[in-house]
Amino acid sequence: AVDGGLDVTDSAGRPSLLEVRRDLRADCSRCAGLCCVAPAFAQSADFAISKPAGLACPNLGSDFGCNIHGTLRERGFPGCAVFDCFGAGQQVVQGTFAGRDWLEAPETAASMFDVFGVMRQLKELLWYLAEALAHLPSGPLQEQVEQVQQRTRRLVEGSAHELERLDPRTLRAQVGPLLGEVSETLRADVPGRGPDRPGADLIGADLEGADLRGVSLRGAYLIGADLSAANLGRTDVLGADVRGADLSGASLEDALFLTQPQLEAARGDRATSIPPWLDRPRRWSVSAAPPRSARPHKGRGRARRRSGD
């Protein structure tokens, strides 16, 4: 079945990831600028200024919109450009606090900001759990994931008091191994699969044209890595740091646990293939891909540093 040209059910009649994740995408029009107020910023390559938690960013407008949204990167705020709350903002404002905002009801501010931090982590977990359920065959593992998903959804619907008392780190510690089991199950039959590299330091690595199908790069540091024309079919990229990585021409349509913030943080081009439930970053379509070397195809690629070796 389709809705506006987008699949809403899979071949088994189950809701597709596009449908399931509708409420896991940020809708700033239904929020109150929480991401511009609740977290602290530290002046760095990601933020041009420092600000404490709970203080509004000076670029936040009276309508809760960002006054420099169209030029965030140019103004020194790439960290804002890649941020995604996974729908936590509208859930907190419209759901937990029934449409109130911290400006009109300042007595709710401290609680609202605390709840936002918890809610974002819950919503991110739901993003991963939805993907796990969409890919897993029927069986005990799928049932276990579904139970965790239902429990997490109940937490999302909790009161502000309940959410403030919740430690999402405990939940993440429980869900992490489960998603690891899901990942191994989904990657088990990938032919010629290379060694897993969870948490690997691959900063600046030369992986141009690498065959990374079925490899776990969970939590790997791929900052500035060259992944152009790489094959990441069923590659686990949960939590991988791809800031500044070159994904030009890379195959990512079947990558596991890929998120919009990861795409926004990396560089790509029109030839980069991505899953249908994610959006191609606008800056990819307006900027030319960086020139690639004339080196022959390198198979799995070499993990070397570009500089500093």
mmCIF file of C-alpha atoms in Angstrom:
data_model
loop_
_atom_site.group_PDB
_atom_site.id
_atom_site.type_symbol
_atom_site.label_atom_id
_atom_site.label_comp_id
_atom_site.label_asym_id
_atom_site.label_seq_id
_atom_site.Cartn_x
_atom_site.Cartn_y
_atom_site.Cartn_z
ATOM 1 C CA ALA A 1 0.000 0.000 0.000
ATOM 2 C CA VAL A 2 1.160 3.533 -0.670
ATOM 3 C CA ASP A 3 0.417 6.952 0.774
ATOM 4 C CA GLY A 4 1.525 9.940 -1.280
ATOM 5 C CA GLY A 5 3.902 7.739 -3.255
ATOM 6 C CA LEU A 6 5.550 6.261 -0.148
ATOM 7 C CA ASP A 7 5.168 2.644 0.893
ATOM 8 C CA VAL A 8 3.252 2.323 4.162
ATOM 9 C CA THR A 9 3.221 -1.476 4.356
ATOM 10 C CA ASP A 10 5.794 -4.123 3.494
ATOM 11 C CA SER A 11 5.268 -7.317 1.509
ATOM 12 C CA ALA A 12 3.862 -9.021 4.618
ATOM 13 C CA GLY A 13 1.324 -6.259 5.192
ATOM 14 C CA ARG A 14 3.173 -4.833 8.192
ATOM 15 C CA PRO A 15 3.654 -1.051 8.517
ATOM 16 C CA SER A 16 6.845 -0.005 6.723
ATOM 17 C CA LEU A 17 9.627 1.950 8.377
ATOM 18 C CA LEU A 18 8.360 5.070 6.618
ATOM 19 C CA GLU A 19 5.034 4.702 8.406
ATOM 20 C CA VAL A 20 6.333 3.514 11.776
ATOM 21 C CA ARG A 21 8.850 6.345 11.969
ATOM 22 C CA ARG A 22 6.466 9.191 11.174
ATOM 23 C CA ASP A 23 6.497 10.271 14.828
ATOM 24 C CA LEU A 24 10.246 9.688 15.124
ATOM 25 C CA ARG A 25 11.151 12.681 12.972
ATOM 26 C CA ALA A 26 11.466 16.188 14.370
ATOM 27 C CA ASP A 27 8.544 18.545 13.769
ATOM 28 C CA CYS A 28 9.876 21.914 14.911
ATOM 29 C CA SER A 29 6.524 23.595 14.269
ATOM 30 C CA ARG A 30 5.049 21.603 17.167
ATOM 31 C CA CYS A 31 7.991 22.107 19.528
ATOM 32 C CA ALA A 32 9.154 25.136 21.526
ATOM 33 C CA GLY A 33 12.804 25.357 20.539
ATOM 34 C CA LEU A 34 13.799 22.859 23.223
ATOM 35 C CA CYS A 35 17.005 21.797 21.448
ATOM 36 C CA CYS A 36 18.069 25.470 21.445
ATOM 37 C CA VAL A 37 17.535 25.860 25.182
ATOM 38 C CA ALA A 38 17.745 22.600 27.123
ATOM 39 C CA PRO A 39 21.274 21.323 26.267
ATOM 40 C CA ALA A 40 24.568 23.037 26.983
ATOM 41 C CA PHE A 41 26.863 24.070 24.115
ATOM 42 C CA ALA A 42 30.649 24.097 24.395
ATOM 43 C CA GLN A 43 32.504 26.398 22.023
ATOM 44 C CA SER A 44 34.217 24.086 19.574
ATOM 45 C CA ALA A 45 34.297 23.063 15.937
ATOM 46 C CA ASP A 46 30.594 22.222 16.328
ATOM 47 C CA PHE A 47 29.429 25.389 18.104
ATOM 48 C CA ALA A 48 30.607 28.960 17.699
ATOM 49 C CA ILE A 49 29.642 29.832 21.276
ATOM 50 C CA SER A 50 29.324 28.279 24.700
ATOM 51 C CA LYS A 51 26.071 28.342 26.620
ATOM 52 C CA PRO A 52 24.885 26.610 29.794
ATOM 53 C CA ALA A 53 21.998 24.163 29.865
ATOM 54 C CA GLY A 54 18.628 25.857 30.261
ATOM 55 C CA LEU A 55 19.661 29.152 28.664
ATOM 56 C CA ALA A 56 18.208 30.021 25.264
ATOM 57 C CA CYS A 57 20.654 30.299 22.376
ATOM 58 C CA PRO A 58 20.885 33.942 21.246
ATOM 59 C CA ASN A 59 19.901 32.797 17.753
ATOM 60 C CA LEU A 60 16.514 31.516 18.941
ATOM 61 C CA GLY A 61 13.650 33.685 17.698
ATOM 62 C CA SER A 62 10.500 34.669 19.562
ATOM 63 C CA ASP A 63 8.580 32.170 17.435
ATOM 64 C CA PHE A 64 10.927 29.372 18.642
ATOM 65 C CA GLY A 65 12.568 29.269 15.214
ATOM 66 C CA CYS A 66 16.287 29.603 14.568
ATOM 67 C CA ASN A 67 17.166 33.010 13.136
ATOM 68 C CA ILE A 68 20.192 31.620 11.279
ATOM 69 C CA HIS A 69 18.831 28.205 10.329
ATOM 70 C CA GLY A 70 19.756 28.603 6.661
ATOM 71 C CA THR A 71 23.376 29.504 7.418
ATOM 72 C CA LEU A 72 24.165 27.405 10.493
ATOM 73 C CA ARG A 73 27.329 25.868 9.062
ATOM 74 C CA GLU A 74 28.627 29.171 7.737
ATOM 75 C CA ARG A 75 28.027 30.781 11.143
ATOM 76 C CA GLY A 76 29.941 28.040 12.970
ATOM 77 C CA PHE A 77 27.079 25.840 14.165
ATOM 78 C CA PRO A 78 27.424 22.511 12.312
ATOM 79 C CA GLY A 79 26.471 20.751 15.536
ATOM 80 C CA CYS A 80 23.017 22.325 15.277
ATOM 81 C CA ALA A 81 22.762 21.493 11.577
ATOM 82 C CA VAL A 82 23.144 17.761 12.227
ATOM 83 C CA PHE A 83 21.042 17.525 15.383
ATOM 84 C CA ASP A 84 17.829 15.483 15.309
ATOM 85 C CA CYS A 85 15.641 14.922 18.356
ATOM 86 C CA PHE A 86 13.824 11.937 16.753
ATOM 87 C CA GLY A 87 10.525 13.641 17.529
ATOM 88 C CA ALA A 88 11.253 14.198 21.214
ATOM 89 C CA GLY A 89 10.547 17.925 21.047
ATOM 90 C CA GLN A 90 6.960 17.692 19.875
ATOM 91 C CA GLN A 91 6.313 14.717 22.155
ATOM 92 C CA VAL A 92 7.406 16.688 25.211
ATOM 93 C CA VAL A 93 5.547 19.888 24.332
ATOM 94 C CA GLN A 94 2.369 18.442 22.839
ATOM 95 C CA GLY A 95 2.211 15.206 24.817
ATOM 96 C CA THR A 96 3.953 15.347 28.186
ATOM 97 C CA PHE A 97 3.110 19.007 28.818
ATOM 98 C CA ALA A 98 -0.198 19.135 26.907
ATOM 99 C CA GLY A 99 0.715 22.009 24.609
ATOM 100 C CA ARG A 100 2.321 24.289 27.168
ATOM 101 C CA ASP A 101 5.748 25.810 26.557
ATOM 102 C CA TRP A 102 8.514 26.914 28.884
ATOM 103 C CA LEU A 103 8.168 30.599 27.957
ATOM 104 C CA GLU A 104 4.473 30.979 28.707
ATOM 105 C CA ALA A 105 4.652 28.639 31.696
ATOM 106 C CA PRO A 106 8.108 29.265 33.188
ATOM 107 C CA GLU A 107 7.293 27.060 36.179
ATOM 108 C CA THR A 108 7.505 24.086 33.796
ATOM 109 C CA ALA A 109 10.872 25.049 32.291
ATOM 110 C CA ALA A 110 13.254 23.041 34.485
ATOM 111 C CA SER A 111 11.121 19.923 34.270
ATOM 112 C CA MET A 112 10.542 20.314 30.530
ATOM 113 C CA PHE A 113 14.253 20.616 29.820
ATOM 114 C CA ASP A 114 15.079 17.553 31.925
ATOM 115 C CA VAL A 115 12.336 15.514 30.291
ATOM 116 C CA PHE A 116 13.517 16.534 26.814
ATOM 117 C CA GLY A 117 16.935 14.954 27.417
ATOM 118 C CA VAL A 118 15.349 11.706 28.554
ATOM 119 C CA MET A 119 12.747 11.712 25.787
ATOM 120 C CA ARG A 120 15.323 12.120 23.049
ATOM 121 C CA GLN A 121 17.116 8.972 24.174
ATOM 122 C CA LEU A 122 13.854 7.024 24.343
ATOM 123 C CA LYS A 123 12.875 8.158 20.853
ATOM 124 C CA GLU A 124 16.279 7.226 19.461
ATOM 125 C CA LEU A 125 15.918 3.742 20.922
ATOM 126 C CA LEU A 126 12.511 3.466 19.254
ATOM 127 C CA TRP A 127 14.154 4.393 15.940
ATOM 128 C CA TYR A 128 16.527 1.418 16.220
ATOM 129 C CA LEU A 129 13.889 -0.967 17.557
ATOM 130 C CA ALA A 130 11.561 -0.145 14.664
ATOM 131 C CA GLU A 131 14.275 -1.062 12.201
ATOM 132 C CA ALA A 132 15.031 -4.294 14.023
ATOM 133 C CA LEU A 133 11.381 -5.343 13.850
ATOM 134 C CA ALA A 134 11.115 -4.412 10.182
ATOM 135 C CA HIS A 135 14.004 -6.689 9.228
ATOM 136 C CA LEU A 136 13.711 -9.629 11.613
ATOM 137 C CA PRO A 137 11.814 -12.782 10.635
ATOM 138 C CA SER A 138 9.098 -14.026 12.957
ATOM 139 C CA GLY A 139 10.466 -15.828 15.979
ATOM 140 C CA PRO A 140 11.645 -15.455 19.579
ATOM 141 C CA LEU A 141 14.084 -12.630 18.839
ATOM 142 C CA GLN A 142 11.462 -10.577 17.054
ATOM 143 C CA GLU A 143 9.046 -11.146 19.943
ATOM 144 C CA GLN A 144 11.684 -10.008 22.422
ATOM 145 C CA VAL A 145 12.361 -6.836 20.430
ATOM 146 C CA GLU A 146 8.639 -6.149 20.186
ATOM 147 C CA GLN A 147 8.251 -6.442 23.955
ATOM 148 C CA VAL A 148 11.080 -3.955 24.514
ATOM 149 C CA GLN A 149 9.549 -1.611 21.942
ATOM 150 C CA GLN A 150 6.174 -1.720 23.705
ATOM 151 C CA ARG A 151 7.811 -1.066 27.065
ATOM 152 C CA THR A 152 9.730 1.900 25.642
ATOM 153 C CA ARG A 153 6.556 3.329 24.114
ATOM 154 C CA ARG A 154 4.870 3.147 27.509
ATOM 155 C CA LEU A 155 7.773 5.080 29.012
ATOM 156 C CA VAL A 156 7.405 7.746 26.323
ATOM 157 C CA GLU A 157 3.766 8.222 27.354
ATOM 158 C CA GLY A 158 4.673 8.638 31.024
ATOM 159 C CA SER A 159 4.153 11.758 33.102
ATOM 160 C CA ALA A 160 6.798 14.435 33.500
ATOM 161 C CA HIS A 161 7.475 13.195 37.032
ATOM 162 C CA GLU A 162 7.952 9.622 35.825
ATOM 163 C CA LEU A 163 10.234 10.679 32.994
ATOM 164 C CA GLU A 164 12.363 12.874 35.257
ATOM 165 C CA ARG A 165 13.016 9.870 37.507
ATOM 166 C CA LEU A 166 13.932 7.615 34.597
ATOM 167 C CA ASP A 167 17.584 6.867 33.911
ATOM 168 C CA PRO A 168 17.725 6.149 30.156
ATOM 169 C CA ARG A 169 21.278 4.842 30.512
ATOM 170 C CA THR A 170 19.915 1.783 32.274
ATOM 171 C CA LEU A 171 17.480 1.140 29.438
ATOM 172 C CA ARG A 172 20.167 1.674 26.817
ATOM 173 C CA ALA A 173 22.399 -0.804 28.624
ATOM 174 C CA GLN A 174 19.612 -3.366 28.331
ATOM 175 C CA VAL A 175 18.656 -2.594 24.737
ATOM 176 C CA GLY A 176 22.237 -2.389 23.421
ATOM 177 C CA PRO A 177 23.025 -6.118 23.692
ATOM 178 C CA LEU A 178 19.626 -6.966 22.214
ATOM 179 C CA LEU A 179 20.303 -4.773 19.172
ATOM 180 C CA GLY A 180 23.715 -6.412 18.949
ATOM 181 C CA GLU A 181 22.013 -9.799 18.706
ATOM 182 C CA VAL A 182 19.699 -8.413 16.039
ATOM 183 C CA SER A 183 22.672 -7.067 14.115
ATOM 184 C CA GLU A 184 24.486 -10.393 14.197
ATOM 185 C CA THR A 185 21.365 -12.202 13.022
ATOM 186 C CA LEU A 186 20.824 -9.838 10.099
ATOM 187 C CA ARG A 187 24.465 -9.948 9.015
ATOM 188 C CA ALA A 188 25.113 -13.651 9.536
ATOM 189 C CA ASP A 189 24.526 -14.766 5.951
ATOM 190 C CA VAL A 190 26.441 -12.000 4.155
ATOM 191 C CA PRO A 191 28.927 -13.793 1.865
ATOM 192 C CA GLY A 192 32.604 -12.974 2.226
ATOM 193 C CA ARG A 193 31.955 -10.799 5.230
ATOM 194 C CA GLY A 194 35.065 -9.180 6.654
ATOM 195 C CA PRO A 195 36.062 -8.869 10.314
ATOM 196 C CA ASP A 196 33.924 -6.732 12.588
ATOM 197 C CA ARG A 197 35.389 -3.400 13.724
ATOM 198 C CA PRO A 198 33.154 -2.128 16.545
ATOM 199 C CA GLY A 199 34.561 1.010 18.148
ATOM 200 C CA ALA A 200 37.547 1.007 15.794
ATOM 201 C CA ASP A 201 39.670 4.120 15.327
ATOM 202 C CA LEU A 202 39.324 4.699 11.597
ATOM 203 C CA ILE A 203 39.727 8.450 11.666
ATOM 204 C CA GLY A 204 40.898 9.580 8.245
ATOM 205 C CA ALA A 205 41.041 5.980 7.030
ATOM 206 C CA ASP A 206 41.330 5.273 3.313
ATOM 207 C CA LEU A 207 38.377 2.992 2.620
ATOM 208 C CA GLU A 208 37.624 4.119 -0.905
ATOM 209 C CA GLY A 209 35.761 1.364 -2.740
ATOM 210 C CA ALA A 210 35.923 -0.902 0.297
ATOM 211 C CA ASP A 211 33.651 -3.942 0.498
ATOM 212 C CA LEU A 212 32.248 -3.541 4.005
ATOM 213 C CA ARG A 213 29.136 -5.654 3.518
ATOM 214 C CA GLY A 214 27.997 -7.308 6.730
ATOM 215 C CA VAL A 215 30.739 -5.733 8.852
ATOM 216 C CA SER A 216 29.986 -4.191 12.236
ATOM 217 C CA LEU A 217 31.245 -0.624 12.454
ATOM 218 C CA ARG A 218 29.122 0.017 15.523
ATOM 219 C CA GLY A 219 30.527 2.970 17.447
ATOM 220 C CA ALA A 220 33.534 3.225 15.092
ATOM 221 C CA TYR A 221 35.325 6.553 14.636
ATOM 222 C CA LEU A 222 35.175 7.326 10.924
ATOM 223 C CA ILE A 223 35.722 11.072 11.180
ATOM 224 C CA GLY A 224 37.100 12.345 7.879
ATOM 225 C CA ALA A 225 37.382 8.810 6.463
ATOM 226 C CA ASP A 226 37.230 8.226 2.710
ATOM 227 C CA LEU A 227 34.310 5.863 2.147
ATOM 228 C CA SER A 228 33.653 6.970 -1.417
ATOM 229 C CA ALA A 229 32.201 4.178 -3.563
ATOM 230 C CA ALA A 230 32.281 1.843 -0.545
ATOM 231 C CA ASN A 231 29.693 -0.913 -0.223
ATOM 232 C CA LEU A 232 27.964 -0.764 3.180
ATOM 233 C CA GLY A 233 25.231 -3.271 2.475
ATOM 234 C CA ARG A 234 23.973 -4.613 5.807
ATOM 235 C CA THR A 235 26.844 -2.866 7.543
ATOM 236 C CA ASP A 236 26.023 -2.054 11.179
ATOM 237 C CA VAL A 237 26.706 1.669 11.627
ATOM 238 C CA LEU A 238 24.850 2.198 14.909
ATOM 239 C CA GLY A 239 26.569 5.063 16.695
ATOM 240 C CA ALA A 240 29.390 5.316 14.140
ATOM 241 C CA ASP A 241 30.895 8.821 14.016
ATOM 242 C CA VAL A 242 31.041 9.815 10.355
ATOM 243 C CA ARG A 243 31.580 13.545 10.722
ATOM 244 C CA GLY A 244 33.246 14.827 7.577
ATOM 245 C CA ALA A 245 33.469 11.336 6.078
ATOM 246 C CA ASP A 246 33.259 11.141 2.286
ATOM 247 C CA LEU A 247 30.286 8.988 1.274
ATOM 248 C CA SER A 248 30.313 10.013 -2.384
ATOM 249 C CA GLY A 249 28.972 7.149 -4.460
ATOM 250 C CA ALA A 250 28.748 4.862 -1.425
ATOM 251 C CA SER A 251 26.014 2.219 -1.159
ATOM 252 C CA LEU A 252 24.091 2.831 2.051
ATOM 253 C CA GLU A 253 20.564 1.784 1.112
ATOM 254 C CA ASP A 254 20.838 -1.439 3.147
ATOM 255 C CA ALA A 255 23.037 -0.140 5.975
ATOM 256 C CA LEU A 256 21.754 -1.101 9.421
ATOM 257 C CA PHE A 257 20.702 1.510 12.013
ATOM 258 C CA LEU A 258 21.673 4.500 9.895
ATOM 259 C CA THR A 259 20.251 7.842 11.084
ATOM 260 C CA GLN A 260 19.607 11.236 9.553
ATOM 261 C CA PRO A 261 22.180 12.968 11.802
ATOM 262 C CA GLN A 262 24.866 10.647 10.440
ATOM 263 C CA LEU A 263 24.019 11.611 6.869
ATOM 264 C CA GLU A 264 23.936 15.294 7.758
ATOM 265 C CA ALA A 265 27.359 15.045 9.391
ATOM 266 C CA ALA A 266 29.002 13.374 6.382
ATOM 267 C CA ARG A 267 29.655 14.430 2.788
ATOM 268 C CA GLY A 268 27.942 12.757 -0.129
ATOM 269 C CA ASP A 269 26.687 13.310 -3.648
ATOM 270 C CA ARG A 270 23.907 12.369 -6.041
ATOM 271 C CA ALA A 271 25.446 8.933 -6.502
ATOM 272 C CA THR A 272 25.267 8.089 -2.794
ATOM 273 C CA SER A 273 22.441 5.595 -2.298
ATOM 274 C CA ILE A 274 20.478 5.934 0.949
ATOM 275 C CA PRO A 275 17.479 4.154 2.526
ATOM 276 C CA PRO A 276 14.052 5.456 1.448
ATOM 277 C CA TRP A 277 13.120 6.423 5.010
ATOM 278 C CA LEU A 278 15.922 9.004 5.201
ATOM 279 C CA ASP A 279 16.296 12.351 3.420
ATOM 280 C CA ARG A 280 19.199 13.221 1.166
ATOM 281 C CA PRO A 281 20.921 16.221 2.773
ATOM 282 C CA ARG A 282 20.267 19.349 0.716
ATOM 283 C CA ARG A 283 23.907 20.340 0.657
ATOM 284 C CA TRP A 284 24.732 17.033 -1.072
ATOM 285 C CA SER A 285 22.638 17.960 -4.097
ATOM 286 C CA VAL A 286 24.018 21.448 -4.522
ATOM 287 C CA SER A 287 27.692 20.719 -4.051
ATOM 288 C CA ALA A 288 29.886 18.726 -6.362
ATOM 289 C CA ALA A 289 31.509 15.615 -5.007
ATOM 290 C CA PRO A 290 35.203 16.032 -4.156
ATOM 291 C CA PRO A 291 37.502 14.643 -6.838
ATOM 292 C CA ARG A 292 38.438 11.007 -6.395
ATOM 293 C CA SER A 293 41.851 9.596 -7.086
ATOM 294 C CA ALA A 294 42.572 7.616 -10.217
ATOM 295 C CA ARG A 295 43.662 4.628 -8.121
ATOM 296 C CA PRO A 296 42.265 1.246 -9.167
ATOM 297 C CA HIS A 297 39.506 -0.370 -7.091
ATOM 298 C CA LYS A 298 40.991 -1.485 -3.774
ATOM 299 C CA GLY A 299 38.595 -4.191 -2.619
ATOM 300 C CA ARG A 300 38.170 -3.865 1.130
ATOM 301 C CA GLY A 301 40.298 -0.750 1.315
ATOM 302 C CA ARG A 302 43.140 0.113 3.635
ATOM 303 C CA ALA A 303 42.661 1.674 7.043
ATOM 304 C CA ARG A 304 45.437 4.234 6.997
ATOM 305 C CA ARG A 305 45.597 7.774 8.322
ATOM 306 C CA ARG A 306 45.805 10.591 5.799
ATOM 307 C CA SER A 307 48.149 12.549 7.962
ATOM 308 C CA GLY A 308 49.941 12.268 11.242
ATOM 309 C CA ASP A 309 51.152 8.693 10.701
#
